Coordinates of C-alpha atoms in Angstrom, one line a residue:
Chain A
X1 CA -53.7 100.8 117.6
X2 CA -50.9 98.3 117.8
X3 CA -50.8 94.5 117.8
X4 CA -48.0 93.6 120.1
X5 CA -45.9 90.5 120.7
X6 CA -44.2 90.2 124.1
X7 CA -41.4 87.7 124.5
X8 CA -41.2 86.1 128.0
X9 CA -38.5 83.8 129.4
X10 CA -37.9 82.0 132.6
X11 CA -34.6 82.4 134.4
X12 CA -33.0 80.9 137.5
X13 CA -34.2 82.6 140.7
X14 CA -31.1 84.4 142.0
X15 CA -32.4 84.4 145.5
X16 CA -31.6 80.7 145.5
X17 CA -28.1 79.3 145.9
X18 CA -26.7 78.6 142.4
X19 CA -25.0 75.2 142.1
X20 CA -22.9 74.2 139.2
X21 CA -23.3 71.1 137.0
X22 CA -20.6 68.4 136.9
X23 CA -18.3 70.0 134.4
X24 CA -19.0 73.6 135.6
X25 CA -20.3 74.7 132.3
X26 CA -23.8 75.6 133.5
X27 CA -25.8 76.0 136.6
X28 CA -27.5 72.9 137.9
X29 CA -31.0 73.4 136.6
X30 CA -32.7 70.3 137.7
X31 CA -33.8 71.3 141.1
X32 CA -33.6 75.0 140.6
X33 CA -36.5 77.5 141.0
X34 CA -37.3 79.5 137.9
X35 CA -38.9 82.9 137.8
X36 CA -40.0 85.2 135.0
X37 CA -37.1 87.4 134.0
X38 CA -37.8 90.8 135.7
X39 CA -37.3 92.9 132.6
X40 CA -39.8 90.7 130.7
X41 CA -42.3 91.5 133.4
X42 CA -41.7 95.2 132.7
X43 CA -42.1 94.5 128.9
X44 CA -45.5 92.9 129.5
X45 CA -46.6 95.7 131.7
X46 CA -45.6 98.4 129.2
X47 CA -47.4 96.5 126.4
X48 CA -50.6 96.3 128.5
X49 CA -50.3 100.1 129.2
X50 CA -49.9 100.7 125.4
X51 CA -53.0 98.6 124.8
X52 CA -55.0 100.4 127.3
X53 CA -54.0 103.8 125.9
X54 CA -54.5 103.0 122.2
X55 CA -56.3 99.6 121.8
X56 CA -54.7 96.8 119.9
X57 CA -53.7 93.4 121.3
X58 CA -51.0 91.7 123.3
X59 CA -49.8 88.2 122.5
X60 CA -47.2 86.7 124.9
X61 CA -44.8 84.0 123.6
X62 CA -42.2 81.9 125.3
X63 CA -40.1 78.9 124.7
X64 CA -40.8 75.8 126.7
X65 CA -38.9 77.0 129.7
X66 CA -39.3 75.4 133.1
X67 CA -42.7 76.3 134.7
X68 CA -43.5 78.6 131.8
X69 CA -47.2 77.6 131.6
X70 CA -47.8 79.4 134.9
X71 CA -46.2 82.5 133.5
X72 CA -48.2 82.5 130.3
X73 CA -51.5 82.0 132.2
X74 CA -50.5 84.8 134.6
X75 CA -50.0 87.0 131.5
X76 CA -53.5 86.1 130.3
X77 CA -54.9 86.9 133.7
X78 CA -53.2 90.3 133.6
X79 CA -54.9 91.1 130.2
X80 CA -52.9 89.5 127.4
X81 CA -55.1 88.3 124.6
X82 CA -53.3 85.3 123.5
X83 CA -50.5 83.0 124.8
X84 CA -48.2 80.9 122.7
X85 CA -45.6 78.3 123.8
X86 CA -43.0 77.3 121.3
X87 CA -42.1 73.7 122.0
X88 CA -39.2 71.5 120.7
X89 CA -36.3 73.1 122.4
X90 CA -33.9 71.0 124.5
X91 CA -33.7 71.4 128.2
X92 CA -30.9 73.5 129.6
X93 CA -29.2 76.8 128.9
X94 CA -30.8 78.0 125.6
X95 CA -28.6 80.8 124.3
X96 CA -30.0 84.1 122.9
X97 CA -29.1 83.3 119.3
X98 CA -31.1 80.1 119.4
X99 CA -34.0 81.8 121.2
X100 CA -34.0 84.6 118.6
X101 CA -34.0 82.2 115.6
X102 CA -36.7 80.0 117.1
X103 CA -39.0 83.0 117.8
X104 CA -38.2 84.5 114.4
X105 CA -39.3 81.3 112.7
X106 CA -42.7 81.5 114.3
X107 CA -43.0 85.3 113.9
X108 CA -42.5 85.1 110.1
X109 CA -46.1 83.8 110.0
X110 CA -47.6 86.3 112.3
X111 CA -48.9 89.8 111.8
X112 CA -47.8 92.4 114.4
X113 CA -46.7 96.0 114.8
X114 CA -44.5 95.9 117.8
X115 CA -42.3 93.4 119.7
X116 CA -41.5 94.1 123.3
X117 CA -39.1 92.1 125.5
X118 CA -36.9 92.6 128.5
X119 CA -33.8 94.6 127.7
X120 CA -31.6 91.8 129.0
X121 CA -31.7 88.7 131.2
X122 CA -29.4 87.4 133.9
X123 CA -28.0 84.6 131.6
X124 CA -27.8 86.2 128.1
X125 CA -24.1 86.0 127.9
X126 CA -24.3 85.8 124.0
X127 CA -26.2 89.1 123.8
X128 CA -29.8 90.3 124.2
X129 CA -32.6 88.3 122.5
X130 CA -34.5 91.4 121.3
X131 CA -31.7 92.9 119.4
X132 CA -30.8 89.5 117.8
X133 CA -34.4 89.0 116.8
X134 CA -34.6 92.4 115.2
X135 CA -31.7 91.4 113.0
X136 CA -33.4 88.1 112.0
X137 CA -36.5 90.0 111.0
X138 CA -34.7 93.1 109.8
X139 CA -36.7 95.5 112.0
X140 CA -35.4 98.6 113.6
X141 CA -34.8 98.2 117.3
X142 CA -34.2 100.3 120.4
X143 CA -33.1 99.0 123.8
X144 CA -33.1 100.4 127.3
X145 CA -36.6 101.7 126.7
X146 CA -38.5 103.2 129.7
X147 CA -41.7 104.5 127.9
X148 CA -43.6 103.6 124.8
X149 CA -46.4 105.4 122.9
X150 CA -47.8 104.4 119.6
X151 CA -49.4 106.5 116.9
X152 CA -50.0 106.3 113.2
X153 CA -47.6 103.5 112.3
X154 CA -44.8 104.6 114.6
X155 CA -43.8 104.4 118.2
X156 CA -42.3 107.2 120.3
X157 CA -40.0 105.7 122.8
X158 CA -37.9 107.0 125.6
X159 CA -34.4 105.5 125.7
X160 CA -32.4 105.8 128.9
X161 CA -28.7 106.6 129.2
X162 CA -26.7 106.9 132.4
X163 CA -26.7 109.8 134.7
X164 CA -30.3 110.8 134.3
X165 CA -30.1 111.5 130.6
X166 CA -32.8 110.2 128.2
X167 CA -33.6 110.6 124.5
X168 CA -36.8 110.4 122.6
X169 CA -36.9 108.5 119.3
X170 CA -39.6 107.8 116.7
X171 CA -39.4 104.3 115.3
X172 CA -41.4 103.1 112.3
X173 CA -43.3 99.9 112.9
X174 CA -42.8 97.0 113.0
X175 CA -40.0 97.4 115.5
X176 CA -38.4 95.6 118.4
X177 CA -38.0 97.2 121.8
X178 CA -35.9 96.1 124.7
X179 CA -37.7 97.3 127.8
X180 CA -35.7 98.4 130.9
X181 CA -38.6 99.6 132.9
X182 CA -42.3 100.1 132.6
X183 CA -44.0 103.4 133.4
X184 CA -45.7 101.8 136.3
X185 CA -44.9 98.8 138.5
X186 CA -46.0 95.5 136.9
X187 CA -49.6 94.8 137.9
X188 CA -50.6 92.0 140.1
X189 CA -52.8 89.1 138.9
X190 CA -55.0 87.7 141.6
X191 CA -54.5 83.9 142.0
X192 CA -58.3 83.4 141.3
X193 CA -57.9 85.0 137.9
X194 CA -54.8 83.0 137.1
X195 CA -56.7 79.8 138.0
X196 CA -59.6 80.9 135.8
X197 CA -57.2 81.3 132.9
X198 CA -55.6 77.9 133.6
X199 CA -59.0 76.3 133.6
X200 CA -60.1 78.0 130.4
X201 CA -56.9 76.6 128.8
X202 CA -56.1 78.2 125.5
X203 CA -52.4 78.0 125.6
X204 CA -51.4 77.6 122.0
X205 CA -48.5 75.2 121.5
X206 CA -46.5 75.5 118.4
X207 CA -43.7 72.9 117.6
X208 CA -40.6 74.6 116.4
X209 CA -37.1 73.5 115.4
X210 CA -34.2 75.1 117.2
X211 CA -31.2 75.7 115.0
X212 CA -27.6 76.8 115.4
X213 CA -25.8 78.1 118.4
X214 CA -24.2 81.3 119.7
X215 CA -20.7 80.6 118.5
X216 CA -19.6 81.0 122.1
X217 CA -18.1 78.0 124.0
X218 CA -18.4 78.3 127.8
X219 CA -15.3 76.7 129.3
X220 CA -16.4 77.1 132.9
X221 CA -18.5 79.0 135.3
X222 CA -17.2 79.9 138.7
X223 CA -18.0 82.1 141.7
X224 CA -15.9 85.3 141.7
X225 CA -12.9 84.8 144.0
X226 CA -12.9 87.8 146.1
X227 CA -9.3 88.7 146.6
X228 CA -10.2 91.2 149.3
X229 CA -13.6 90.3 150.8
X230 CA -14.9 92.8 153.2
X231 CA -13.6 92.6 156.8
X232 CA -16.7 91.7 158.7
X233 CA -17.7 93.7 161.7
X234 CA -19.0 91.4 164.4
X235 CA -21.1 92.0 167.5
X236 CA -24.4 93.5 168.5
X237 CA -26.0 96.3 166.5
X238 CA -24.6 98.7 169.1
X239 CA -21.1 97.3 168.9
X240 CA -21.1 97.3 165.1
X241 CA -22.4 100.9 165.1
X242 CA -19.5 101.9 167.3
X243 CA -17.0 100.3 164.9
X244 CA -18.5 102.1 161.9
X245 CA -18.5 105.4 163.7
X246 CA -14.8 104.8 164.6
X247 CA -14.0 104.0 160.9
X248 CA -15.5 107.4 159.9
X249 CA -13.9 109.3 162.8
X250 CA -10.4 107.9 162.3
X251 CA -10.5 109.1 158.7
X252 CA -11.7 112.6 159.9
X253 CA -14.9 112.2 158.0
X254 CA -17.1 113.0 161.0
X255 CA -16.5 114.7 164.3
Chain B
X1 CA -9.7 88.3 108.7
X2 CA -7.5 91.2 109.8
X3 CA -5.8 91.1 113.2
X4 CA -7.1 94.5 114.3
X5 CA -9.2 95.3 117.4
X6 CA -11.9 97.9 116.6
X7 CA -13.3 100.0 119.3
X8 CA -16.6 101.9 118.9
X9 CA -16.1 105.0 121.0
X10 CA -18.9 106.9 122.6
X11 CA -19.3 110.5 123.5
X12 CA -21.5 112.8 125.4
X13 CA -21.6 116.5 124.4
X14 CA -18.7 115.9 122.0
X15 CA -16.5 114.5 124.8
X16 CA -15.4 110.9 124.8
X17 CA -16.6 108.7 127.7
X18 CA -14.1 107.3 130.2
X19 CA -15.0 103.8 129.0
X20 CA -13.9 104.7 125.4
X21 CA -10.3 105.3 126.7
X22 CA -10.5 102.0 128.7
X23 CA -11.5 100.0 125.6
X24 CA -8.8 101.7 123.4
X25 CA -6.2 100.8 126.1
X26 CA -7.3 97.2 126.1
X27 CA -7.5 97.1 122.3
X28 CA -3.8 98.2 122.1
X29 CA -2.9 95.4 124.5
X30 CA -4.8 92.8 122.6
X31 CA -3.9 94.0 119.1
X32 CA -0.2 94.0 120.1
X33 CA -0.4 90.3 120.7
X34 CA -2.0 89.6 117.3
X35 CA 0.3 92.0 115.4
X36 CA -2.7 94.1 114.5
X37 CA -3.8 97.7 115.1
X38 CA -6.0 99.2 117.7
X39 CA -8.5 101.1 115.7
X40 CA -11.1 103.5 117.1
X41 CA -14.3 104.3 115.3
X42 CA -15.8 107.7 116.1
X43 CA -19.3 108.3 114.7
X44 CA -20.6 111.9 114.6
X45 CA -18.8 114.9 115.9
X46 CA -16.3 114.3 118.7
X47 CA -12.8 115.4 119.7
X48 CA -10.6 112.3 119.4
X49 CA -7.2 114.0 119.8
X50 CA -6.5 112.3 123.1
X51 CA -7.1 108.7 122.0
X52 CA -4.0 106.6 121.9
X53 CA -5.2 104.2 119.2
X54 CA -3.0 103.3 116.3
X55 CA -5.8 104.6 114.0
X56 CA -8.9 106.7 114.4
X57 CA -11.7 106.3 111.8
X58 CA -14.1 109.2 111.7
X59 CA -17.4 109.2 110.0
X60 CA -19.7 112.2 109.9
X61 CA -23.3 112.3 108.6
X62 CA -26.4 114.2 109.8
X63 CA -28.0 111.0 111.0
X64 CA -25.0 110.2 113.2
X65 CA -24.9 113.4 115.2
X66 CA -27.7 112.4 117.5
X67 CA -27.5 108.8 118.5
X68 CA -30.0 106.4 117.0
X69 CA -29.4 102.6 117.2
X70 CA -30.4 102.1 113.5
X71 CA -28.0 104.6 112.0
X72 CA -25.1 103.8 114.2
X73 CA -25.5 100.0 113.6
X74 CA -25.6 100.7 109.8
X75 CA -22.4 102.7 110.1
X76 CA -20.7 100.3 112.4
X77 CA -21.6 97.3 110.3
X78 CA -20.4 99.0 107.1
X79 CA -17.0 99.6 108.7
X80 CA -16.8 96.1 110.1
X81 CA -17.6 94.6 106.7
X82 CA -15.0 96.7 105.1
X83 CA -12.2 96.2 107.6
X84 CA -12.9 92.7 108.8
X85 CA -11.5 93.2 112.3
X86 CA -10.7 90.3 114.6
X87 CA -12.5 91.7 117.5
X88 CA -14.9 94.6 118.0
X89 CA -15.1 96.2 121.5
X90 CA -18.2 98.2 122.6
X91 CA -19.0 99.4 126.1
X92 CA -21.8 97.6 127.9
X93 CA -23.7 100.9 127.9
X94 CA -27.1 101.7 126.3
X95 CA -25.2 102.0 123.0
X96 CA -23.6 98.6 123.6
X97 CA -26.9 97.0 124.5
X98 CA -28.3 98.2 121.2
X99 CA -25.3 97.6 119.0
X100 CA -23.4 94.6 120.5
X101 CA -26.0 91.9 119.8
X102 CA -27.2 93.9 116.8
X103 CA -23.8 93.7 115.2
X104 CA -23.5 90.0 116.1
X105 CA -26.8 89.2 114.4
X106 CA -26.0 91.4 111.4
X107 CA -22.4 90.3 110.9
X108 CA -23.0 86.7 111.7
X109 CA -20.2 86.5 114.3
X110 CA -20.5 85.6 118.0
X111 CA -20.8 88.1 120.8
X112 CA -19.6 87.8 124.4
X113 CA -21.5 90.3 126.6
X114 CA -20.9 91.7 130.1
X115 CA -17.2 91.2 129.8
X116 CA -14.9 92.1 132.6
X117 CA -11.7 90.5 131.2
X118 CA -10.5 89.6 127.7
X119 CA -7.3 87.7 126.9
X120 CA -5.7 86.4 123.7
X121 CA -4.6 82.8 123.8
X122 CA -2.7 82.5 120.5
X123 CA -5.5 83.3 118.0
X124 CA -8.3 82.5 120.5
X125 CA -10.2 85.2 122.2
X126 CA -11.1 84.2 125.8
X127 CA -13.7 86.4 127.6
X128 CA -14.7 86.5 131.2
X129 CA -18.3 87.7 131.6
X130 CA -20.4 88.5 134.6
X131 CA -23.6 86.4 134.6
X132 CA -26.5 85.6 137.0
X133 CA -26.4 89.1 138.5
X134 CA -22.7 88.9 139.2
X135 CA -23.0 85.8 141.3
X136 CA -21.0 83.8 138.7
X137 CA -18.3 84.5 136.1
X138 CA -18.3 82.7 132.8
X139 CA -15.1 82.0 130.9
X140 CA -16.0 81.6 127.3
X141 CA -14.1 81.2 124.0
X142 CA -15.3 83.0 120.9
X143 CA -15.4 80.3 118.2
X144 CA -13.4 81.1 115.2
X145 CA -11.5 83.8 117.0
X146 CA -13.5 86.6 115.6
X147 CA -16.5 88.5 117.1
X148 CA -17.9 91.2 119.3
X149 CA -17.4 91.9 122.9
X150 CA -19.4 94.3 125.1
X151 CA -17.4 95.4 128.1
X152 CA -18.4 96.5 131.6
X153 CA -17.2 100.0 132.4
X154 CA -14.3 100.2 134.7
X155 CA -12.9 96.8 133.7
X156 CA -9.6 98.2 132.3
X157 CA -7.4 101.2 133.2
X158 CA -8.3 104.3 131.1
X159 CA -4.7 105.7 131.1
X160 CA -3.5 103.2 128.6
X161 CA -5.9 104.6 126.1
X162 CA -4.8 108.2 126.4
X163 CA -2.0 110.1 124.8
X164 CA -3.0 110.8 121.3
X165 CA -0.8 110.1 118.3
X166 CA -3.3 108.2 116.1
X167 CA -3.4 108.3 112.4
X168 CA -6.8 109.8 111.5
X169 CA -8.8 108.6 108.5
X170 CA -12.1 110.1 107.4
X171 CA -14.6 107.6 106.1
X172 CA -17.4 107.9 103.6
X173 CA -20.8 107.2 105.2
X174 CA -22.7 104.2 103.7
X175 CA -25.6 105.3 101.5
X176 CA -28.2 103.4 103.6
X177 CA -27.8 106.0 106.4
X178 CA -30.3 108.2 104.5
X179 CA -33.0 105.5 104.8
X180 CA -33.2 105.1 108.5
X181 CA -36.6 104.2 110.0
X182 CA -35.6 105.6 113.3
X183 CA -35.5 109.4 113.9
X184 CA -34.2 111.4 116.8
X185 CA -36.7 113.7 118.5
X186 CA -35.0 115.2 121.6
X187 CA -32.7 114.8 124.5
X188 CA -33.9 115.0 128.0
X189 CA -31.2 116.3 130.3
X190 CA -30.9 115.4 134.0
X191 CA -33.3 117.3 136.2
X192 CA -31.5 119.9 138.4
X193 CA -32.5 121.2 141.8
X194 CA -32.0 118.1 143.8
X195 CA -29.0 117.1 145.9
X196 CA -26.0 116.4 143.7
X197 CA -24.8 113.0 145.0
X198 CA -21.6 113.2 142.9
X199 CA -20.5 116.1 145.0
X200 CA -21.2 114.7 148.5
X201 CA -18.1 113.3 150.3
X202 CA -20.4 111.0 152.4
X203 CA -23.2 108.9 151.0
X204 CA -25.7 106.8 152.9
X205 CA -27.0 104.5 150.2
X206 CA -30.1 102.4 150.4
X207 CA -31.4 99.4 148.4
X208 CA -34.3 97.0 148.3
X209 CA -33.6 95.9 151.9
X210 CA -35.1 99.1 153.2
X211 CA -38.4 97.5 152.4
X212 CA -40.7 100.5 152.3
X213 CA -40.8 104.2 151.5
X214 CA -41.5 105.1 155.2
X215 CA -38.3 103.4 156.3
X216 CA -36.2 105.8 154.2
X217 CA -36.5 108.2 157.1
X218 CA -34.2 105.9 159.1
X219 CA -31.4 106.4 156.5
X220 CA -32.2 110.1 156.2
X221 CA -31.8 110.7 160.0
X222 CA -28.4 109.0 160.0
X223 CA -27.4 110.9 156.9
X224 CA -28.4 114.2 158.5
X225 CA -26.5 113.3 161.7
X226 CA -23.2 112.8 159.8
X227 CA -23.8 115.4 157.1
X228 CA -24.2 112.8 154.3
X229 CA -26.6 112.7 151.3
X230 CA -28.9 109.8 150.8
X231 CA -28.4 107.9 147.5
X232 CA -29.9 104.6 146.4
X233 CA -29.8 101.6 144.1
X234 CA -32.2 101.3 141.1
X235 CA -35.2 99.6 142.8
X236 CA -35.6 102.6 145.1
X237 CA -35.7 105.2 142.4
X238 CA -37.8 102.9 140.1
X239 CA -40.4 102.7 142.9
X240 CA -40.4 106.5 143.0
X241 CA -39.3 106.6 146.7
X242 CA -36.4 108.9 145.8
X243 CA -35.8 111.0 142.7
X244 CA -33.8 109.5 139.8
X245 CA -31.0 112.0 140.5
X246 CA -30.2 109.9 143.6
X247 CA -29.6 106.7 141.7
X248 CA -26.1 105.2 141.8
X249 CA -25.0 102.8 139.1
X250 CA -24.7 102.1 135.4
X251 CA -28.0 103.8 134.6
X252 CA -27.6 106.3 137.3
X253 CA -24.7 108.4 138.6
X254 CA -21.1 107.4 139.0
X255 CA -19.9 108.5 142.5
X256 CA -16.6 108.5 144.3
X257 CA -17.2 109.7 147.8
X258 CA -14.8 109.5 150.7
X259 CA -17.2 107.1 152.3
X260 CA -20.0 105.1 150.8
X261 CA -22.2 103.4 153.4
X262 CA -24.7 100.9 152.0
X263 CA -27.8 99.5 153.8
X264 CA -29.8 96.7 152.1
X265 CA -28.0 96.8 148.8
X266 CA -27.0 93.4 147.5
X267 CA -24.5 94.7 145.0
X268 CA -25.7 93.8 141.4
X269 CA -22.9 94.5 138.8
X270 CA -24.9 97.5 137.5
X271 CA -24.8 99.1 141.0
X272 CA -21.1 98.3 141.6
X273 CA -20.2 100.0 138.4
X274 CA -21.3 103.3 139.8
X275 CA -19.5 103.2 143.2
X276 CA -16.6 100.8 143.2
X277 CA -14.0 103.6 143.3
X278 CA -15.3 105.1 146.6
X279 CA -12.4 105.6 149.1
X280 CA -14.2 103.7 151.9
X281 CA -17.1 101.3 151.4
X282 CA -19.0 99.9 154.4
X283 CA -21.8 97.5 153.6
X284 CA -24.7 96.3 155.7
X285 CA -26.7 93.4 154.3
X286 CA -28.3 90.4 156.1
X287 CA -27.2 88.0 153.3
X288 CA -23.6 87.1 154.0
X289 CA -23.2 86.0 150.4
X290 CA -24.3 89.3 148.9
X291 CA -21.8 90.4 146.2
X292 CA -21.5 93.8 147.8
X293 CA -19.2 92.3 150.4
X294 CA -16.7 91.4 147.7
X295 CA -16.2 95.1 147.0
X296 CA -16.8 96.6 150.4
X297 CA -13.8 97.2 152.7
X298 CA -15.9 96.5 155.8
X299 CA -19.2 94.7 156.1
X300 CA -21.8 93.6 158.6
X301 CA -24.8 91.2 158.5
X302 CA -26.5 93.2 161.2
X303 CA -30.2 94.0 160.4
X304 CA -30.3 97.5 159.0
X305 CA -33.4 98.2 161.1
X306 CA -31.3 97.7 164.3
X307 CA -28.1 99.3 162.9
X308 CA -29.4 102.6 161.5
X309 CA -31.1 103.8 164.7
X310 CA -28.0 102.7 166.7
X311 CA -25.7 104.7 164.4
X312 CA -27.9 107.8 164.5
X313 CA -28.1 107.6 168.3
X314 CA -24.4 107.4 168.7
X315 CA -23.6 110.4 166.4
X316 CA -26.2 112.5 168.2

């Protein structure tokens, strides 16, 4: 049995065009669409799988990110037992160090066995929140985890390396895990269930103070200037196919 | 604070990774500008004779032989406390994901992650990092000129880190290594038996744009027609549509075929890391702004569902 805390965060939807703010130190967040960080979605799924296998509970927690209520209610609809929103943070790009400290200040008053969060996010330029949180709370941590199993006060986790190599580790609880992938695809919560969760309310709001920063000063953001952008092949599918075949033939790669 | 640049090297089966040499080469470059040393830290058993660092620090202990984040962080932190380097470089690998932010939190110094370039401006450390899925670069300064940097593989030439000649020092492991709460169980090696995509001179590589498992046949038919193997980006193997052995990228295989033809791959940094050195890259993606076009030699925004059958037809 394991009582788990899952950290969730909203990030800019990369499907949308990213515009920069006036001094180019951040993306323009005001009209941007935000979505749950995909790795956090895996973390939630893995926690729900662990709960199904060995009981326990799942508490989801997030800072007051844009549109985060929807994400927390969706987590409840999927099977999380409790949802907590930590308020008091400023709007904008909240760095990982601040996130970790804020969450740690709340966690010091909680009881839990295991903390799961996404292994990374698309904007954690000052490092991954899970690993920073582990240092704040002095817990052992493992990142790039693709499978979790709990038993008798420890977790057996599978950590992924490149090239199809993995290792299995046993970690004493409490511990923090950065999840790369869940054992199965994140479950879907029907809109009706999300609506039910919303109507039932039950989002716990906890005011927190955010302290300190990352010690990193972003001078500017910019789109990578491609020095040699691909030469684009134009024409119908047929014409483009001809050009590609010719590229391969001229190099002697196909007959 | 010393002026040294410390590199945590990594190894697989007692051999150093390519990225270890890349980082040591960069460390020499940076440390030269600060009148410090390029120092490589090797934990566990590994042959470091080829490293061109000024100094190689070696630490051996039973709990360091098989990697665990806790023991390695303990060892790394002890060395960093002792030597007070200006900058610590770690690859943005699984080890770097564990230890980069871990060391930042423990040491109380900043970290710049996902770095693809690092420069010294007098005593300042300026880092260029890939953010937002590689759609943007961030240029950031490490406050106080001391911290940690995790670096994307392939960012720097490896040759500069090779040649040997380092002074080797054996270090005493910290006592806390014996108290680790994390224990190594076993290593799972790659499954054999499938196509070895690292050996194939031609790869037809598919990504999310292929939309469904059934559509993989379109890519397979074209691959069969030209004698290529089918590889994929992470979403495809995660979905179980192709075995893990077909995955190209940071967490998959590094490939360098004569031709790498992509269909429906947008080109996240993690994917590019595994294929950027291919001789010829031709990319097909309906989003003209997809990052894959910044690395491909030739590109097209033709719909892959029109292009793949046309290609197969023409070769037949």
